[in-house]
């Protein structure tokens, strides 16, 4: 959903300034242009500045927040869990780039360790497109929250790493095609 028409904020809403990540409150009645709606978050432009609004605050944009899927309660195999973890990682997006963080090549490692019969720890090593990006802690928290929401995951550790430095060659062909780099 990208719109050239502005929406009026229906209430005060917390947002993060892109790309520095500082938290601010956007005021009820301000005009916002929605530029990206990927991964359950919203990238908006208000007064010429770019902000990220979390999915649970979609109502401030006049959008009904997405319902969270219910847990089945069934035990999950290690193979199923790994697939679900990668699906969750693919649901995380850089707020400035319309490509998920897996296809961008930002996930360097993902390791799942059993803690018990139906409990696992997930360790993710990820990087950013630029070391100075202020959105890094927010993206890492997004990864942690999404993976922790999975049935069978009891602990998640996300580490931001800088070696090797990210470059465009780490992107998948699909990401390069989507961004017009092929």
PDB file of C-alpha atoms in Angstrom:
ATOM      1  CA  UNK A   1       0.000   0.000   0.000  1.00  0.00           C
ATOM      2  CA  UNK A   2       1.683   3.146  -1.201  1.00  0.00           C
ATOM      3  CA  UNK A   3      -0.430   6.206  -1.541  1.00  0.00           C
ATOM      4  CA  UNK A   4       0.069   9.604  -3.072  1.00  0.00           C
ATOM      5  CA  UNK A   5      -2.843  10.799  -0.929  1.00  0.00           C
ATOM      6  CA  UNK A   6      -2.052  11.793   2.654  1.00  0.00           C
ATOM      7  CA  UNK A   7      -3.762  10.251   5.662  1.00  0.00           C
ATOM      8  CA  UNK A   8      -4.522  12.279   8.754  1.00  0.00           C
ATOM      9  CA  UNK A   9      -3.189  10.837  12.002  1.00  0.00           C
ATOM     10  CA  UNK A  10      -6.195   9.963  14.163  1.00  0.00           C
ATOM     11  CA  UNK A  11      -4.225  10.089  17.423  1.00  0.00           C
ATOM     12  CA  UNK A  12      -0.753  10.838  18.767  1.00  0.00           C
ATOM     13  CA  UNK A  13       1.550   7.970  17.822  1.00  0.00           C
ATOM     14  CA  UNK A  14       5.120   6.994  18.674  1.00  0.00           C
ATOM     15  CA  UNK A  15       7.414   6.653  15.670  1.00  0.00           C
ATOM     16  CA  UNK A  16      11.112   6.234  14.927  1.00  0.00           C
ATOM     17  CA  UNK A  17      12.945   8.775  12.796  1.00  0.00           C
ATOM     18  CA  UNK A  18      14.549   7.090   9.776  1.00  0.00           C
ATOM     19  CA  UNK A  19      17.518   6.541   9.524  1.00  0.00           C
ATOM     20  CA  UNK A  20      18.692   7.621  12.994  1.00  0.00           C
ATOM     21  CA  UNK A  21      16.163   5.599  15.005  1.00  0.00           C
ATOM     22  CA  UNK A  22      15.322   8.251  17.624  1.00  0.00           C
ATOM     23  CA  UNK A  23      11.804   7.991  19.043  1.00  0.00           C
ATOM     24  CA  UNK A  24       9.367  10.866  18.609  1.00  0.00           C
ATOM     25  CA  UNK A  25       5.643  11.396  18.938  1.00  0.00           C
ATOM     26  CA  UNK A  26       3.766  12.340  15.803  1.00  0.00           C
ATOM     27  CA  UNK A  27       0.762  14.502  16.640  1.00  0.00           C
ATOM     28  CA  UNK A  28      -2.915  13.813  16.005  1.00  0.00           C
ATOM     29  CA  UNK A  29      -4.091  15.719  12.934  1.00  0.00           C
ATOM     30  CA  UNK A  30      -0.713  15.730  11.117  1.00  0.00           C
ATOM     31  CA  UNK A  31      -0.726  14.630   7.469  1.00  0.00           C
ATOM     32  CA  UNK A  32       1.270  11.453   6.711  1.00  0.00           C
ATOM     33  CA  UNK A  33       2.166   9.933   3.357  1.00  0.00           C
ATOM     34  CA  UNK A  34       2.522   6.142   3.562  1.00  0.00           C
ATOM     35  CA  UNK A  35       5.518   5.063   1.464  1.00  0.00           C
ATOM     36  CA  UNK A  36       5.980   1.433   2.563  1.00  0.00           C
ATOM     37  CA  UNK A  37       3.804  -1.166   4.319  1.00  0.00           C
ATOM     38  CA  UNK A  38       6.013  -4.234   4.473  1.00  0.00           C
ATOM     39  CA  UNK A  39       6.609  -6.629   7.337  1.00  0.00           C
ATOM     40  CA  UNK A  40       3.750  -5.277   9.400  1.00  0.00           C
ATOM     41  CA  UNK A  41       5.301  -1.826   9.866  1.00  0.00           C
ATOM     42  CA  UNK A  42       4.604   1.460   8.129  1.00  0.00           C
ATOM     43  CA  UNK A  43       7.093   3.917   6.674  1.00  0.00           C
ATOM     44  CA  UNK A  44       5.570   7.378   6.441  1.00  0.00           C
ATOM     45  CA  UNK A  45       6.640  10.866   5.519  1.00  0.00           C
ATOM     46  CA  UNK A  46       5.407  13.666   7.769  1.00  0.00           C
ATOM     47  CA  UNK A  47       6.521  17.270   7.189  1.00  0.00           C
ATOM     48  CA  UNK A  48       9.278  16.069   4.839  1.00  0.00           C
ATOM     49  CA  UNK A  49      10.783  13.624   7.356  1.00  0.00           C
ATOM     50  CA  UNK A  50      10.637   9.824   7.207  1.00  0.00           C
ATOM     51  CA  UNK A  51       9.345   7.762  10.150  1.00  0.00           C
ATOM     52  CA  UNK A  52       8.585   4.133  10.987  1.00  0.00           C
ATOM     53  CA  UNK A  53       5.334   3.327  12.769  1.00  0.00           C
ATOM     54  CA  UNK A  54       4.865  -0.127  14.307  1.00  0.00           C
ATOM     55  CA  UNK A  55       2.030  -2.373  13.151  1.00  0.00           C
ATOM     56  CA  UNK A  56       0.166  -2.278  16.459  1.00  0.00           C
ATOM     57  CA  UNK A  57      -0.218   1.484  15.912  1.00  0.00           C
ATOM     58  CA  UNK A  58      -1.828   1.127  12.449  1.00  0.00           C
ATOM     59  CA  UNK A  59      -5.069   2.572  13.813  1.00  0.00           C
ATOM     60  CA  UNK A  60      -3.348   5.983  14.077  1.00  0.00           C
ATOM     61  CA  UNK A  61      -3.122   5.831  10.265  1.00  0.00           C
ATOM     62  CA  UNK A  62      -6.755   4.781   9.930  1.00  0.00           C
ATOM     63  CA  UNK A  63      -5.767   1.170   9.220  1.00  0.00           C
ATOM     64  CA  UNK A  64      -7.046  -1.863  11.130  1.00  0.00           C
ATOM     65  CA  UNK A  65      -4.059  -3.638  12.772  1.00  0.00           C
ATOM     66  CA  UNK A  66      -3.434  -7.145  11.419  1.00  0.00           C
ATOM     67  CA  UNK A  67      -4.623 -10.007  13.620  1.00  0.00           C
ATOM     68  CA  UNK A  68      -1.923 -12.198  15.135  1.00  0.00           C
ATOM     69  CA  UNK A  69      -2.160 -15.895  14.164  1.00  0.00           C
ATOM     70  CA  UNK A  70      -3.254 -18.202  16.982  1.00  0.00           C
ATOM     71  CA  UNK A  71      -0.840 -20.820  18.275  1.00  0.00           C
ATOM     72  CA  UNK A  72      -1.653 -24.432  17.458  1.00  0.00           C
ATOM     73  CA  UNK A  73       0.031 -25.671  20.639  1.00  0.00           C
ATOM     74  CA  UNK A  74       1.389 -28.661  18.708  1.00  0.00           C
ATOM     75  CA  UNK A  75       5.041 -29.647  19.127  1.00  0.00           C
ATOM     76  CA  UNK A  76       7.270 -28.440  16.325  1.00  0.00           C
ATOM     77  CA  UNK A  77      10.143 -30.436  14.830  1.00  0.00           C
ATOM     78  CA  UNK A  78      13.581 -28.851  14.558  1.00  0.00           C
ATOM     79  CA  UNK A  79      13.204 -28.826  10.757  1.00  0.00           C
ATOM     80  CA  UNK A  80       9.783 -27.134  10.904  1.00  0.00           C
ATOM     81  CA  UNK A  81      11.068 -24.610  13.429  1.00  0.00           C
ATOM     82  CA  UNK A  82      14.048 -23.714  11.255  1.00  0.00           C
ATOM     83  CA  UNK A  83      11.722 -23.100   8.308  1.00  0.00           C
ATOM     84  CA  UNK A  84       9.443 -20.930  10.470  1.00  0.00           C
ATOM     85  CA  UNK A  85      12.412 -18.948  11.831  1.00  0.00           C
ATOM     86  CA  UNK A  86      13.587 -18.150   8.298  1.00  0.00           C
ATOM     87  CA  UNK A  87      10.024 -17.192   7.327  1.00  0.00           C
ATOM     88  CA  UNK A  88       9.924 -14.788  10.272  1.00  0.00           C
ATOM     89  CA  UNK A  89      13.298 -13.317   9.261  1.00  0.00           C
ATOM     90  CA  UNK A  90      11.924 -12.797   5.751  1.00  0.00           C
ATOM     91  CA  UNK A  91       9.063 -10.792   7.274  1.00  0.00           C
ATOM     92  CA  UNK A  92      11.505  -8.139   8.562  1.00  0.00           C
ATOM     93  CA  UNK A  93      12.176  -5.169   6.297  1.00  0.00           C
ATOM     94  CA  UNK A  94      14.549  -2.262   6.286  1.00  0.00           C
ATOM     95  CA  UNK A  95      12.197   0.740   6.474  1.00  0.00           C
ATOM     96  CA  UNK A  96      13.947   2.444   3.536  1.00  0.00           C
ATOM     97  CA  UNK A  97      14.411  -0.542   1.228  1.00  0.00           C
ATOM     98  CA  UNK A  98      11.446  -2.644   0.032  1.00  0.00           C
ATOM     99  CA  UNK A  99      13.343  -5.936   0.340  1.00  0.00           C
ATOM    100  CA  UNK A 100      13.383  -8.273   3.347  1.00  0.00           C
ATOM    101  CA  UNK A 101      16.571  -8.538   5.420  1.00  0.00           C
ATOM    102  CA  UNK A 102      17.274 -12.128   4.314  1.00  0.00           C
ATOM    103  CA  UNK A 103      17.239 -11.258   0.603  1.00  0.00           C
ATOM    104  CA  UNK A 104      19.253  -8.114   1.347  1.00  0.00           C
ATOM    105  CA  UNK A 105      21.969 -10.422   2.703  1.00  0.00           C
ATOM    106  CA  UNK A 106      21.864  -8.965   6.216  1.00  0.00           C
ATOM    107  CA  UNK A 107      21.497 -12.334   8.000  1.00  0.00           C
ATOM    108  CA  UNK A 108      24.939 -13.904   8.361  1.00  0.00           C
ATOM    109  CA  UNK A 109      24.039 -16.840  10.613  1.00  0.00           C
ATOM    110  CA  UNK A 110      21.040 -18.418  12.299  1.00  0.00           C
ATOM    111  CA  UNK A 111      21.570 -21.254  14.754  1.00  0.00           C
ATOM    112  CA  UNK A 112      18.864 -23.155  16.663  1.00  0.00           C
ATOM    113  CA  UNK A 113      19.755 -24.999  19.874  1.00  0.00           C
ATOM    114  CA  UNK A 114      17.304 -27.327  21.660  1.00  0.00           C
ATOM    115  CA  UNK A 115      16.769 -26.388  25.325  1.00  0.00           C
ATOM    116  CA  UNK A 116      14.277 -29.169  26.012  1.00  0.00           C
ATOM    117  CA  UNK A 117      11.620 -31.251  24.276  1.00  0.00           C
ATOM    118  CA  UNK A 118       9.688 -28.235  22.973  1.00  0.00           C
ATOM    119  CA  UNK A 119      11.989 -25.331  23.827  1.00  0.00           C
ATOM    120  CA  UNK A 120      14.717 -23.815  21.671  1.00  0.00           C
ATOM    121  CA  UNK A 121      17.167 -20.953  21.657  1.00  0.00           C
ATOM    122  CA  UNK A 122      17.728 -19.108  18.384  1.00  0.00           C
ATOM    123  CA  UNK A 123      20.929 -17.150  17.804  1.00  0.00           C
ATOM    124  CA  UNK A 124      21.032 -14.734  14.871  1.00  0.00           C
ATOM    125  CA  UNK A 125      24.043 -12.844  13.573  1.00  0.00           C
ATOM    126  CA  UNK A 126      23.075  -9.978  11.343  1.00  0.00           C
ATOM    127  CA  UNK A 127      24.557  -6.840   9.891  1.00  0.00           C
ATOM    128  CA  UNK A 128      23.267  -3.590   8.412  1.00  0.00           C
ATOM    129  CA  UNK A 129      23.772  -1.958   5.046  1.00  0.00           C
ATOM    130  CA  UNK A 130      25.794   0.761   6.817  1.00  0.00           C
ATOM    131  CA  UNK A 131      27.536   0.604  10.226  1.00  0.00           C
ATOM    132  CA  UNK A 132      26.238   4.032  11.252  1.00  0.00           C
ATOM    133  CA  UNK A 133      22.579   3.193  10.652  1.00  0.00           C
ATOM    134  CA  UNK A 134      20.567   4.263  13.676  1.00  0.00           C
ATOM    135  CA  UNK A 135      17.816   1.780  12.794  1.00  0.00           C
ATOM    136  CA  UNK A 136      20.096  -1.154  13.711  1.00  0.00           C
ATOM    137  CA  UNK A 137      18.820  -1.637  17.260  1.00  0.00           C
ATOM    138  CA  UNK A 138      15.233  -1.370  16.026  1.00  0.00           C
ATOM    139  CA  UNK A 139      15.790  -3.971  13.281  1.00  0.00           C
ATOM    140  CA  UNK A 140      17.532  -6.297  15.762  1.00  0.00           C
ATOM    141  CA  UNK A 141      14.593  -5.905  18.177  1.00  0.00           C
ATOM    142  CA  UNK A 142      12.177  -6.599  15.326  1.00  0.00           C
ATOM    143  CA  UNK A 143      14.053  -9.835  14.530  1.00  0.00           C
ATOM    144  CA  UNK A 144      14.062 -10.847  18.197  1.00  0.00           C
ATOM    145  CA  UNK A 145      10.334 -10.149  18.672  1.00  0.00           C
ATOM    146  CA  UNK A 146       9.276 -11.984  15.517  1.00  0.00           C
ATOM    147  CA  UNK A 147      11.365 -15.088  16.214  1.00  0.00           C
ATOM    148  CA  UNK A 148      10.387 -15.108  19.899  1.00  0.00           C
ATOM    149  CA  UNK A 149       6.718 -15.161  18.838  1.00  0.00           C
ATOM    150  CA  UNK A 150       7.172 -18.645  17.365  1.00  0.00           C
ATOM    151  CA  UNK A 151       5.865 -21.721  19.147  1.00  0.00           C
ATOM    152  CA  UNK A 152       8.842 -23.628  20.574  1.00  0.00           C
ATOM    153  CA  UNK A 153      11.194 -20.628  20.803  1.00  0.00           C
ATOM    154  CA  UNK A 154      11.968 -19.629  24.377  1.00  0.00           C
ATOM    155  CA  UNK A 155      15.079 -17.496  23.896  1.00  0.00           C
ATOM    156  CA  UNK A 156      16.460 -15.359  21.071  1.00  0.00           C
ATOM    157  CA  UNK A 157      19.832 -13.641  20.889  1.00  0.00           C
ATOM    158  CA  UNK A 158      20.461 -11.195  18.044  1.00  0.00           C
ATOM    159  CA  UNK A 159      24.000  -9.949  17.520  1.00  0.00           C
ATOM    160  CA  UNK A 160      24.893  -7.097  15.166  1.00  0.00           C
ATOM    161  CA  UNK A 161      28.210  -7.894  13.475  1.00  0.00           C
ATOM    162  CA  UNK A 162      30.307  -5.915  11.021  1.00  0.00           C
ATOM    163  CA  UNK A 163      32.654  -8.557   9.632  1.00  0.00           C
ATOM    164  CA  UNK A 164      32.468  -9.103   6.767  1.00  0.00           C
ATOM    165  CA  UNK A 165      31.186  -5.650   5.850  1.00  0.00           C
ATOM    166  CA  UNK A 166      27.936  -5.789   3.899  1.00  0.00           C
ATOM    167  CA  UNK A 167      27.993  -5.028   0.175  1.00  0.00           C
ATOM    168  CA  UNK A 168      25.508  -5.363  -2.673  1.00  0.00           C
ATOM    169  CA  UNK A 169      26.961  -8.683  -3.818  1.00  0.00           C
ATOM    170  CA  UNK A 170      25.407 -10.258  -0.681  1.00  0.00           C
ATOM    171  CA  UNK A 171      21.893  -9.616  -1.999  1.00  0.00           C
ATOM    172  CA  UNK A 172      19.924 -12.379  -3.678  1.00  0.00           C
ATOM    173  CA  UNK A 173      19.288 -12.122  -7.409  1.00  0.00           C
ATOM    174  CA  UNK A 174      15.599 -11.505  -6.632  1.00  0.00           C
ATOM    175  CA  UNK A 175      16.514  -8.535  -4.413  1.00  0.00           C
ATOM    176  CA  UNK A 176      18.830  -7.091  -7.044  1.00  0.00           C
ATOM    177  CA  UNK A 177      16.117  -7.476  -9.671  1.00  0.00           C
ATOM    178  CA  UNK A 178      13.515  -5.846  -7.415  1.00  0.00           C
ATOM    179  CA  UNK A 179      15.823  -2.872  -6.806  1.00  0.00           C
ATOM    180  CA  UNK A 180      16.729  -2.542 -10.485  1.00  0.00           C
ATOM    181  CA  UNK A 181      20.359  -3.605 -10.003  1.00  0.00           C
ATOM    182  CA  UNK A 182      20.246  -6.337 -12.668  1.00  0.00           C
TER     183      UNK A 182
END
